[in-house]
Amino acid sequence: MSVTAAAGFRASGVTAGLKASGKPDVALVVNDGPSFAGAAVFTTNRCKAHPVVWSEQAAADGRIDAVVLNSGGANCYTGAEGFATVHFTAEHVADLLGTSAGDVVVCSTGLIGEHLDRAKLSAGVSAAVTALAPGGGDAAATAIMTTDTVSKQAVAAREGWTVGGMAKGAGMLAPALATMLVVVTTDALVDAEVADRALRRATSRTFDRIDSDGCMSTNDTVVLMTSGASGVTPDEADFADAVEEVCRGLARQLLADAEGAKHDIAIEVVGAANEADAIEAGRTISRSNLLKCAIFGEDPNWGRVLAALGTTSAAFEPDHVDVSFNGVKVCAAGEPGESRDLVDLSARDVVIRVDLHAGEAEVTTWTNDLTVDYVHENSAYST
Amino acid sequence: MSVTAAAGFRASGVTAGLKASGKPDVALVVNDGPSFAGAAVFTTNRCKAHPVVWSEQAAADGRIDAVVLNSGGANCYTGAEGFATVHFTAEHVADLLGTSAGDVVVCSTGLIGEHLDRAKLSAGVSAAVTALAPGGGDAAATAIMTTDTVSKQAVAAREGWTVGGMAKGAGMLAPALATMLVVVTTDALVDAEVADRALRRATSRTFDRIDSDGCMSTNDTVVLMTSGASGVTPDEADFADAVEEVCRGLARQLLADAEGAKHDIAIEVVGAANEADAIEAGRTISRSNLLKCAIFGEDPNWGRVLAALGTTSAAFEPDHVDVSFNGVKVCAAGEPGESRDLVDLSARDVVIRVDLHAGEAEVTTWTNDLTVDYVHENSAYST
């Protein structure tokens, strides 16, 4: 039930005709309160889509009444007309719900540089309002899919309160606060500052540590809405843990559904001097096309791990580094270690462990392999 | 004739048996003087191969008598034994030529983390010395090939003096001073400082502006040797231009032979506030896997250009940017411009022009598309 797992929310997903495929393409998630505290994080891409520009302002005051999302078009680089479409959409939602447009977050996903059909979108929004239901989470999660092959939903149930979420994303996954469209809801009674801290911590530890293809989107948005409908105010740490649990669950689902991927690769950087070094090393390794091709070929090519590591500023001595693939230490102290032949990379999950022997910090980042299917999917997306 | 086009050089290429394919794998280029001024630039990867560590020292004094190169193994991450192999090789060359090991540059290319067979290499070096000939440039250029499908050679002939060069490289092309193995020779009479300035300027403007796959090698070396055999000391600017001409010719050949590539893509960033911004923008765009897949699919997906641009720190206003594909301005001032349908990307050469409207600086960088064949080649390289 995802975004409607927590009390105080209704959702819907409808077909507005924005997608050529005729699949659902408009989703709406509404907070019925009694509390309306919310928080959001956005892409750090400087080329932001119009919905992001709008929603940054809408979320700034810590109140979010509703999130309207469309697939079938990113509404990015569409000029003044594109921004007017966002404004119109927020006003339309607000009119129908009897709230303020300034409390409506708008999210779009799809191709950049194409105008959305405002008439279709408007009719879709009206239909979405009509379809709102306390059990509408599944429909909403389905309506935000683009190249996703499955909808992504996660729930963390606690004693008397709940956090639930939905996500869309199957490509352009790269860290920059958010990396996809995500809506998380909770009936816990928390204020906007607590919500903001919890969401920022969760995204930095989950979505920010996925790097499927190194490409950062223009539309990324992660929204957290709180209804307070449970009447329970959890301990802040417990609340943050539940939000992180939902975000982690969604993040793993995004990775598992990455376009064309055959392997999910965890890069465990250990023995780093500090967390920043571990993150830099993990991200850089995760972006090596050559390594990602090798994993597709089920080849434990550790030289490509070291070649990527050598381009970072992380503290390490090249002749101290160990590299293991699925537990086989193929590189020990910068020299050939156990035989490559012992490594089995046939399963989807692959663990590459890199010990820098420079300290105590550890960070795991995730990526996918680079496959023939990735190239096929991304060579034909807009045509 | 490449490295033997200039007077005062002999070269050879022989088969030592380092490559499983039985193809030539040891090359030697010898400077017969009377001058021995030389210069070299190396990878900035912190995980340097042993030959790079050796050669940085060998070239530091501005004298280079010979360059010995092997394919069939990178001799990188091979521990103390690997370094001893480099030392042994330089000593062996020096003994046979009657020079000092400290003036012998050693280059290796191939798989990382595998020991070179020292006995085979030694026999190959002896054979290469025996085979040295004033017309040996072709044989040398062939012996350094790895996944190259053609040998790369270039010559700039001037009035009374000549610059010639050879290169190997077909993957792991990313800027960091050098990005491949390159030997350039000249019979111009110039000192080591002039040679160094000319080589650094040339590499920064040519090899450093190719970024085929964003992956930086551990073994990259570019060497310039001068024999002075022409007796002519050209104007320094003319000399630098000739060196750059040869490097540019080799760089374009590397790009044209990049693994699996179907398109050579020139990214012309114009209207930048300064050269650094233009380089950053060009490199970042050239590393977008999504854009590179789109070009493979012959799709002028300009949204992916802007999404990449938005991750840079270059000065620009998102709603001022123009993007053209092969002369068709598909994005004008941040909005859809001419129809995508007017763009023909069927030819190998593609020009993407990005006008930042932020100044006067212009830089062109080059990359390739990301293809199914790239993935195939790099998923099966070491196995």
Short mmCIF file of N, CA and C in Angstrom, two decimals, chain B residues 66-129:
data_model
loop_
_atom_site.label_atom_id
_atom_site.label_comp_id
_atom_site.label_asym_id
_atom_site.label_seq_id
_atom_site.Cartn_x
_atom_site.Cartn_y
_atom_site.Cartn_z
N ALA B 66 66.75 5.78 -25.62
CA ALA B 66 65.97 4.71 -26.25
C ALA B 66 64.67 4.52 -25.49
N VAL B 67 63.67 4.01 -26.20
CA VAL B 67 62.41 3.61 -25.58
C VAL B 67 62.14 2.17 -25.96
N VAL B 68 61.94 1.33 -24.97
CA VAL B 68 61.57 -0.06 -25.23
C VAL B 68 60.13 -0.24 -24.76
N LEU B 69 59.32 -0.85 -25.60
CA LEU B 69 57.89 -0.99 -25.29
C LEU B 69 57.46 -2.44 -25.48
N ASN B 70 56.61 -2.91 -24.58
CA ASN B 70 56.01 -4.22 -24.84
C ASN B 70 54.50 -4.16 -24.71
N SER B 71 53.83 -4.90 -25.56
CA SER B 71 52.42 -5.18 -25.35
C SER B 71 52.35 -6.59 -24.76
N GLY B 72 51.15 -7.06 -24.43
CA GLY B 72 51.04 -8.40 -23.84
C GLY B 72 51.14 -8.42 -22.34
N GLY B 73 51.11 -7.24 -21.69
CA GLY B 73 51.16 -7.20 -20.22
C GLY B 73 51.53 -5.81 -19.74
N ALA B 74 50.75 -5.26 -18.79
CA ALA B 74 50.96 -3.89 -18.33
C ALA B 74 52.05 -3.79 -17.27
N ASN B 75 52.44 -4.93 -16.69
CA ASN B 75 53.40 -4.94 -15.58
C ASN B 75 53.00 -3.92 -14.51
N CYS B 76 51.74 -3.96 -14.15
CA CYS B 76 51.20 -3.05 -13.15
C CYS B 76 50.61 -3.90 -12.03
N TYR B 77 50.85 -3.51 -10.79
CA TYR B 77 50.41 -4.31 -9.64
C TYR B 77 50.99 -5.72 -9.71
N THR B 78 52.30 -5.74 -9.86
CA THR B 78 53.01 -7.01 -9.94
C THR B 78 54.13 -7.06 -8.90
N GLY B 79 54.10 -6.11 -7.94
CA GLY B 79 55.00 -6.18 -6.80
C GLY B 79 56.47 -5.94 -7.15
N ALA B 80 57.33 -6.30 -6.19
CA ALA B 80 58.77 -6.06 -6.35
C ALA B 80 59.32 -6.79 -7.56
N GLU B 81 58.79 -7.98 -7.82
CA GLU B 81 59.27 -8.74 -8.97
C GLU B 81 58.98 -7.98 -10.27
N GLY B 82 57.82 -7.31 -10.31
CA GLY B 82 57.46 -6.55 -11.51
C GLY B 82 58.41 -5.38 -11.72
N PHE B 83 58.75 -4.70 -10.64
CA PHE B 83 59.68 -3.58 -10.80
C PHE B 83 61.06 -4.08 -11.23
N ALA B 84 61.46 -5.22 -10.67
CA ALA B 84 62.75 -5.79 -11.05
C ALA B 84 62.77 -6.13 -12.54
N THR B 85 61.63 -6.53 -13.07
CA THR B 85 61.55 -6.82 -14.51
C THR B 85 61.81 -5.56 -15.34
N VAL B 86 61.26 -4.44 -14.90
CA VAL B 86 61.51 -3.18 -15.61
C VAL B 86 63.00 -2.82 -15.55
N HIS B 87 63.55 -2.90 -14.36
CA HIS B 87 64.95 -2.56 -14.17
C HIS B 87 65.84 -3.45 -15.05
N PHE B 88 65.54 -4.74 -15.02
CA PHE B 88 66.30 -5.70 -15.82
C PHE B 88 66.21 -5.35 -17.31
N THR B 89 65.02 -5.01 -17.74
CA THR B 89 64.80 -4.71 -19.16
C THR B 89 65.61 -3.49 -19.59
N ALA B 90 65.57 -2.44 -18.77
CA ALA B 90 66.34 -1.23 -19.10
C ALA B 90 67.84 -1.52 -19.13
N GLU B 91 68.31 -2.29 -18.17
CA GLU B 91 69.73 -2.65 -18.13
C GLU B 91 70.12 -3.47 -19.37
N HIS B 92 69.23 -4.37 -19.74
CA HIS B 92 69.50 -5.25 -20.88
C HIS B 92 69.59 -4.42 -22.17
N VAL B 93 68.66 -3.50 -22.35
CA VAL B 93 68.70 -2.62 -23.52
C VAL B 93 69.99 -1.80 -23.50
N ALA B 94 70.30 -1.24 -22.34
CA ALA B 94 71.49 -0.38 -22.23
C ALA B 94 72.77 -1.15 -22.54
N ASP B 95 72.86 -2.37 -22.03
CA ASP B 95 74.04 -3.20 -22.28
C ASP B 95 74.23 -3.43 -23.78
N LEU B 96 73.14 -3.78 -24.44
CA LEU B 96 73.23 -4.11 -25.87
C LEU B 96 73.51 -2.87 -26.71
N LEU B 97 73.05 -1.71 -26.27
CA LEU B 97 73.24 -0.48 -27.04
C LEU B 97 74.48 0.29 -26.61
N GLY B 98 75.09 -0.11 -25.50
CA GLY B 98 76.25 0.60 -25.00
C GLY B 98 75.91 1.96 -24.43
N THR B 99 74.74 2.04 -23.75
CA THR B 99 74.35 3.31 -23.14
C THR B 99 74.03 3.06 -21.66
N SER B 100 73.39 4.02 -21.02
CA SER B 100 73.08 3.87 -19.60
C SER B 100 71.61 3.50 -19.42
N ALA B 101 71.34 2.57 -18.51
CA ALA B 101 69.96 2.18 -18.23
C ALA B 101 69.13 3.38 -17.81
N GLY B 102 69.78 4.33 -17.17
CA GLY B 102 69.07 5.52 -16.70
C GLY B 102 68.58 6.42 -17.83
N ASP B 103 68.97 6.13 -19.06
CA ASP B 103 68.48 6.89 -20.21
C ASP B 103 67.55 6.06 -21.10
N VAL B 104 67.08 4.96 -20.56
CA VAL B 104 66.16 4.08 -21.30
C VAL B 104 64.77 4.17 -20.68
N VAL B 105 63.82 4.62 -21.48
CA VAL B 105 62.42 4.67 -21.06
C VAL B 105 61.77 3.31 -21.37
N VAL B 106 61.00 2.80 -20.40
CA VAL B 106 60.33 1.51 -20.57
C VAL B 106 58.81 1.72 -20.53
N CYS B 107 58.09 1.15 -21.48
CA CYS B 107 56.63 1.25 -21.53
C CYS B 107 56.04 -0.15 -21.67
N SER B 108 54.95 -0.40 -20.97
CA SER B 108 54.27 -1.69 -21.08
C SER B 108 52.78 -1.44 -21.22
N THR B 109 52.09 -2.35 -21.90
CA THR B 109 50.64 -2.24 -22.05
C THR B 109 50.04 -3.63 -22.14
N GLY B 110 48.87 -3.76 -21.56
CA GLY B 110 48.19 -5.06 -21.55
C GLY B 110 47.43 -5.21 -20.24
N LEU B 111 47.21 -6.43 -19.80
CA LEU B 111 46.43 -6.68 -18.60
C LEU B 111 47.21 -6.31 -17.34
N ILE B 112 46.49 -5.72 -16.38
CA ILE B 112 47.06 -5.39 -15.08
C ILE B 112 47.08 -6.63 -14.19
N GLY B 113 48.12 -6.75 -13.35
CA GLY B 113 48.12 -7.80 -12.33
C GLY B 113 48.62 -9.15 -12.78
N GLU B 114 49.30 -9.18 -13.91
CA GLU B 114 49.89 -10.43 -14.38
C GLU B 114 51.38 -10.19 -14.57
N HIS B 115 52.20 -11.16 -14.13
CA HIS B 115 53.64 -11.01 -14.30
C HIS B 115 54.04 -11.21 -15.76
N LEU B 116 54.97 -10.38 -16.22
CA LEU B 116 55.56 -10.59 -17.54
C LEU B 116 56.56 -11.75 -17.45
N ASP B 117 56.66 -12.52 -18.50
CA ASP B 117 57.64 -13.61 -18.55
C ASP B 117 58.99 -12.99 -18.88
N ARG B 118 59.87 -12.92 -17.87
CA ARG B 118 61.11 -12.16 -18.05
C ARG B 118 62.03 -12.79 -19.09
N ALA B 119 62.04 -14.11 -19.16
CA ALA B 119 62.91 -14.79 -20.14
C ALA B 119 62.45 -14.46 -21.56
N LYS B 120 61.15 -14.51 -21.78
CA LYS B 120 60.63 -14.18 -23.12
C LYS B 120 60.90 -12.72 -23.46
N LEU B 121 60.69 -11.86 -22.48
CA LEU B 121 60.91 -10.44 -22.72
C LEU B 121 62.38 -10.17 -23.03
N SER B 122 63.26 -10.81 -22.30
CA SER B 122 64.69 -10.63 -22.50
C SER B 122 65.12 -11.07 -23.90
N ALA B 123 64.63 -12.22 -24.31
CA ALA B 123 64.95 -12.70 -25.65
C ALA B 123 64.37 -11.76 -26.70
N GLY B 124 63.19 -11.23 -26.42
CA GLY B 124 62.56 -10.29 -27.35
C GLY B 124 63.37 -9.02 -27.48
N VAL B 125 63.87 -8.52 -26.38
CA VAL B 125 64.68 -7.30 -26.41
C VAL B 125 65.95 -7.54 -27.24
N SER B 126 66.58 -8.66 -27.03
CA SER B 126 67.78 -8.97 -27.83
C SER B 126 67.45 -9.01 -29.31
N ALA B 127 66.35 -9.65 -29.64
CA ALA B 127 65.93 -9.73 -31.04
C ALA B 127 65.61 -8.34 -31.59
N ALA B 128 65.02 -7.50 -30.75
CA ALA B 128 64.65 -6.15 -31.19
C ALA B 128 65.89 -5.32 -31.48
N VAL B 129 66.93 -5.49 -30.67
CA VAL B 129 68.17 -4.75 -30.92
C VAL B 129 68.78 -5.21 -32.25
#
